[in-house]
XYZ file of N, CA, C and O in Angstrom:
352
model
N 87.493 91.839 113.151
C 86.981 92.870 114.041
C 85.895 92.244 114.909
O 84.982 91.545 114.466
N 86.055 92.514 115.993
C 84.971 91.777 116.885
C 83.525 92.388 116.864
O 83.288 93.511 116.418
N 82.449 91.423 117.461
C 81.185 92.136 116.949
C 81.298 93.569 117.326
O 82.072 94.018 118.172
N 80.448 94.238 116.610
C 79.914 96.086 116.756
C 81.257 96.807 117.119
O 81.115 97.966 117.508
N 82.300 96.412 117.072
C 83.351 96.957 116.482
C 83.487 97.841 115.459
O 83.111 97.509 114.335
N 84.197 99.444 115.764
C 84.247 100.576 114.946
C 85.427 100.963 114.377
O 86.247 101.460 115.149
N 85.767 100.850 113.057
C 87.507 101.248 112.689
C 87.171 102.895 113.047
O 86.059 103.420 113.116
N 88.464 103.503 113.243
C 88.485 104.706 113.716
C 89.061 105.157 112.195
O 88.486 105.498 111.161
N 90.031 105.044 112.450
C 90.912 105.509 110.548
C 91.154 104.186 109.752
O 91.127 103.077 110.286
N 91.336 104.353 108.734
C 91.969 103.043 108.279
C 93.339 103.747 107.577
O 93.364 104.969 107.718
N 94.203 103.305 107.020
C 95.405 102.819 106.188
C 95.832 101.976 104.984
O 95.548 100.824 104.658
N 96.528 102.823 104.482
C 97.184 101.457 103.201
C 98.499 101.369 103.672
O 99.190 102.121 104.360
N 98.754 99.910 102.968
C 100.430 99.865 103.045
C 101.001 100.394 102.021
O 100.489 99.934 101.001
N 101.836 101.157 101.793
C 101.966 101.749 100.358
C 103.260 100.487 100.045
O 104.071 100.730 99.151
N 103.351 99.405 100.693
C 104.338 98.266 99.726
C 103.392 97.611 98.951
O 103.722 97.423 97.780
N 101.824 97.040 99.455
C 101.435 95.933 98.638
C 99.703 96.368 98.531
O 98.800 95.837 97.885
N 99.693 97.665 99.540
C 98.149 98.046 99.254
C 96.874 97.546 100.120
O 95.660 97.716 100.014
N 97.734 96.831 101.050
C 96.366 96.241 102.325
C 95.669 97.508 103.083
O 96.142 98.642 103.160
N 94.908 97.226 103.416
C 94.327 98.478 104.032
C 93.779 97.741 105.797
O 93.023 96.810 106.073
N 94.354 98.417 106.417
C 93.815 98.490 108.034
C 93.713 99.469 108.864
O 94.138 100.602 108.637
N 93.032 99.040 110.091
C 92.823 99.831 110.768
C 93.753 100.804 111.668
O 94.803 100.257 112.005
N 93.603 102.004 112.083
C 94.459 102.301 112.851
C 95.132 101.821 114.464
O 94.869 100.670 114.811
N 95.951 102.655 115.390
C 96.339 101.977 116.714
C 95.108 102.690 117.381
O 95.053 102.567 118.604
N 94.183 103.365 116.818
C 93.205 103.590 118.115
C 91.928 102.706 118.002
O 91.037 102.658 118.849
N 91.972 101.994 116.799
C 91.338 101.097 116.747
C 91.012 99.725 117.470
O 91.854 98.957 117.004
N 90.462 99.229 118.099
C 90.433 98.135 118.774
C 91.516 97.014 117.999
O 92.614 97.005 118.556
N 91.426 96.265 117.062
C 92.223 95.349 116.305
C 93.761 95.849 115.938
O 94.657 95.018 115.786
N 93.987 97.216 115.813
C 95.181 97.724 115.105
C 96.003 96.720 114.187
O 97.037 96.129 114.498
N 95.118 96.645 112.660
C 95.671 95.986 111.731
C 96.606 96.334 110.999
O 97.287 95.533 110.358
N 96.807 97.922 110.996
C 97.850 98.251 109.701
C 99.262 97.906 110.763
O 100.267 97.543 110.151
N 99.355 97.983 112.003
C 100.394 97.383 113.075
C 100.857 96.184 112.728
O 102.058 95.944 112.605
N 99.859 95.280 112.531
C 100.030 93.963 112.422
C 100.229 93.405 111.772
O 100.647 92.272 112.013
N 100.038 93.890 110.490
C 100.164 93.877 108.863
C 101.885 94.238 109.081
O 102.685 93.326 108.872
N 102.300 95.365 109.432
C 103.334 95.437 109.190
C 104.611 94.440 110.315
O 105.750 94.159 109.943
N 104.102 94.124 111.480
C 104.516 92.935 112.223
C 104.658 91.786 111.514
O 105.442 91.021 112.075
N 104.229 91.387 110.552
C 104.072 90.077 110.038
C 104.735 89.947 108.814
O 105.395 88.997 108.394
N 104.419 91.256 108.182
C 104.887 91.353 106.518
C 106.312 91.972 106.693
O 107.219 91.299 106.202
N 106.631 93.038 107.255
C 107.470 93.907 107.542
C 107.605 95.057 106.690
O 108.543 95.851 106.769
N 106.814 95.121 106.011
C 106.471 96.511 104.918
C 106.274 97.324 105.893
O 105.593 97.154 106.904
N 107.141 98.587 105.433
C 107.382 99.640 106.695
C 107.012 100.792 106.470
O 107.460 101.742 107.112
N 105.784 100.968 105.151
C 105.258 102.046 105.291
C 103.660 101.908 104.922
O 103.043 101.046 104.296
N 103.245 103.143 105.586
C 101.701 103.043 105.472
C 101.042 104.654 104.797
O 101.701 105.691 104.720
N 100.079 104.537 104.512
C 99.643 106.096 104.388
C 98.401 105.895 104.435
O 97.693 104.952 104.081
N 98.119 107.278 105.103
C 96.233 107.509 105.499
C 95.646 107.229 104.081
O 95.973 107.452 102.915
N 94.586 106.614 104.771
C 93.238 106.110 103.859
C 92.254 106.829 103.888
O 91.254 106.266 103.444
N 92.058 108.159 104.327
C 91.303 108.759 104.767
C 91.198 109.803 103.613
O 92.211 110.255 103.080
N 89.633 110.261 103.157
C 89.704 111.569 102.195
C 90.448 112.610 103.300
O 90.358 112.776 104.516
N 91.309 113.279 102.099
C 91.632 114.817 102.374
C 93.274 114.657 103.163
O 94.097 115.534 103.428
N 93.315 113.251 103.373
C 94.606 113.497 103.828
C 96.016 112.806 103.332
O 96.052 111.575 103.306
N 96.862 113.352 103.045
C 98.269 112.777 102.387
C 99.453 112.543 103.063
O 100.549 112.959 102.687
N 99.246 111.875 104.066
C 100.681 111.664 104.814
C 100.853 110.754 105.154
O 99.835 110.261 105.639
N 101.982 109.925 105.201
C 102.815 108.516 105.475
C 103.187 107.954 106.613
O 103.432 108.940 107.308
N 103.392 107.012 107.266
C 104.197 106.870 108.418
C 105.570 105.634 108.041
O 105.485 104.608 107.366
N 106.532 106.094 108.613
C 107.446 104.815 108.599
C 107.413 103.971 109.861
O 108.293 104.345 110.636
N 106.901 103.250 110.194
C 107.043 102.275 111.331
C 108.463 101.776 111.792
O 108.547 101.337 112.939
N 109.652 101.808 110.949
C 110.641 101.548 111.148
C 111.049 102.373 112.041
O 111.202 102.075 113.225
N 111.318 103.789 111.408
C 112.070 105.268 111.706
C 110.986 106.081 112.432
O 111.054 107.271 112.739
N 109.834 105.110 112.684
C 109.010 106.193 113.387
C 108.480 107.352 112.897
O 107.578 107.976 113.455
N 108.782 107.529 112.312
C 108.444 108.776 111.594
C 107.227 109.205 110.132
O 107.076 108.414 109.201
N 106.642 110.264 110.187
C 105.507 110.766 109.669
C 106.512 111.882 108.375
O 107.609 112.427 108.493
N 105.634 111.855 107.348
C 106.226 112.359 106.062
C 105.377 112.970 105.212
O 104.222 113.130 105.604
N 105.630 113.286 104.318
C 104.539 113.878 103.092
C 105.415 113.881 101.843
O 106.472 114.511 101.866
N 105.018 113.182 100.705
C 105.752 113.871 99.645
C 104.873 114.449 98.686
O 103.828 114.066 98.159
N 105.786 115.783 98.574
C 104.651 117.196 97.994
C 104.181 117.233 96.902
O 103.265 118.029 96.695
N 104.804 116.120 95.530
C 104.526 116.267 94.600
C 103.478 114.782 94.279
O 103.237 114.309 93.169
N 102.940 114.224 95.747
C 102.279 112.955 95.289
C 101.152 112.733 95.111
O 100.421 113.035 96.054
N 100.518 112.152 93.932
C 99.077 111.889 93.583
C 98.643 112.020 94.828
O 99.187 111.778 95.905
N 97.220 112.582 94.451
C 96.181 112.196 95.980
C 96.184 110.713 96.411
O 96.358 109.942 95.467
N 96.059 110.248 97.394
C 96.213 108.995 97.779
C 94.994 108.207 97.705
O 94.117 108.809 98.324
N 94.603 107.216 97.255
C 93.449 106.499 96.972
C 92.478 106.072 98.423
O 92.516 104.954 98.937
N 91.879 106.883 98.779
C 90.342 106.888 99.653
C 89.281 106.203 99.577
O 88.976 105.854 98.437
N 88.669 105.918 100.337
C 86.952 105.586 100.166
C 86.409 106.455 99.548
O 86.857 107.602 99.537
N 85.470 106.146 98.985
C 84.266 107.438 98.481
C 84.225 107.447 99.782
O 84.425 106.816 100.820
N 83.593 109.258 98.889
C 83.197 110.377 99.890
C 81.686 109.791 100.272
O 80.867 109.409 99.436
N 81.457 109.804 101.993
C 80.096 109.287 102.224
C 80.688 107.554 102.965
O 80.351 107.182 104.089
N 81.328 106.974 102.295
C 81.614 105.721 102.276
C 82.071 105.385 104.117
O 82.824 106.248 104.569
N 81.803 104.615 104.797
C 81.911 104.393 106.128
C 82.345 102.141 106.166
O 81.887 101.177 105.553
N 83.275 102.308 107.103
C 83.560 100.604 107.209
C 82.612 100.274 108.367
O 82.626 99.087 108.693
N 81.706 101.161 109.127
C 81.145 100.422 110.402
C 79.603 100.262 109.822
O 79.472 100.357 108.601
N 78.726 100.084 110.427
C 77.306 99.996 110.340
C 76.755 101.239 110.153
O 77.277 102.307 110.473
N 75.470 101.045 109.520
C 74.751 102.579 108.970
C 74.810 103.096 109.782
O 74.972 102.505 110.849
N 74.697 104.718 109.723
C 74.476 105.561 110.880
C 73.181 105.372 111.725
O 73.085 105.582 112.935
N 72.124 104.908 110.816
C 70.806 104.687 111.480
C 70.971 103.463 112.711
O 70.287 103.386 113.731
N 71.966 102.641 112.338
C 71.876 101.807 112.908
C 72.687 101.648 114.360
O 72.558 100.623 115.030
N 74.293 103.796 114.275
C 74.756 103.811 115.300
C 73.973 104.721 116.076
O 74.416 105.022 117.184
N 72.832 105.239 115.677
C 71.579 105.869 116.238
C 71.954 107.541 115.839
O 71.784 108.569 116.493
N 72.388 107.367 114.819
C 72.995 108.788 114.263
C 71.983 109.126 112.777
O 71.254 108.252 112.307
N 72.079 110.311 112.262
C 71.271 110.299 111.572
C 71.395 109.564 110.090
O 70.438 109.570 109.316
């Protein structure tokens, strides 16, 4: 990530468990991850949310009966303190 660079969302791969950033992200790693590896699915990394994407088929999913998906702690941030993005 280049200096003062902000991930927007991040991602897991649900083949091997890398975690990157999203496409609105400057770097778009979970893209690239899957460009390279070809593991063709991902799911939000984000608390509160449970849904998949297939990069292959394009397509966005949910399956209804699936564990919560493993998150950051709650609070937990990948950029610099807030004090430090002049936030509180």
């Amino acid at each position: 990530m280049p200096e003062g660079g902000v991930w927007m969302h991040l991602r897991r791969c649900a083949v091997c468990g890398r975690i990157g950033c999203c496409d609105d992200s400057p770097n778009q790693h979970a893209t690239a991850h899957f460009e390279a590896s070809g593991h063709p699915i991902i799911q939000s990394y984000e608390p509160g949310e449970d849904w998949l994407w297939c990069f292959e088929d394009e397509l966005a999913f949910q399956i209804v009966a699936m564990t919560p998906g493993p998150s950051h702690p709650p609070g937990w941030s990948p950029g610099p303190p807030a004090e430090a993005r002049g936030g509180a």
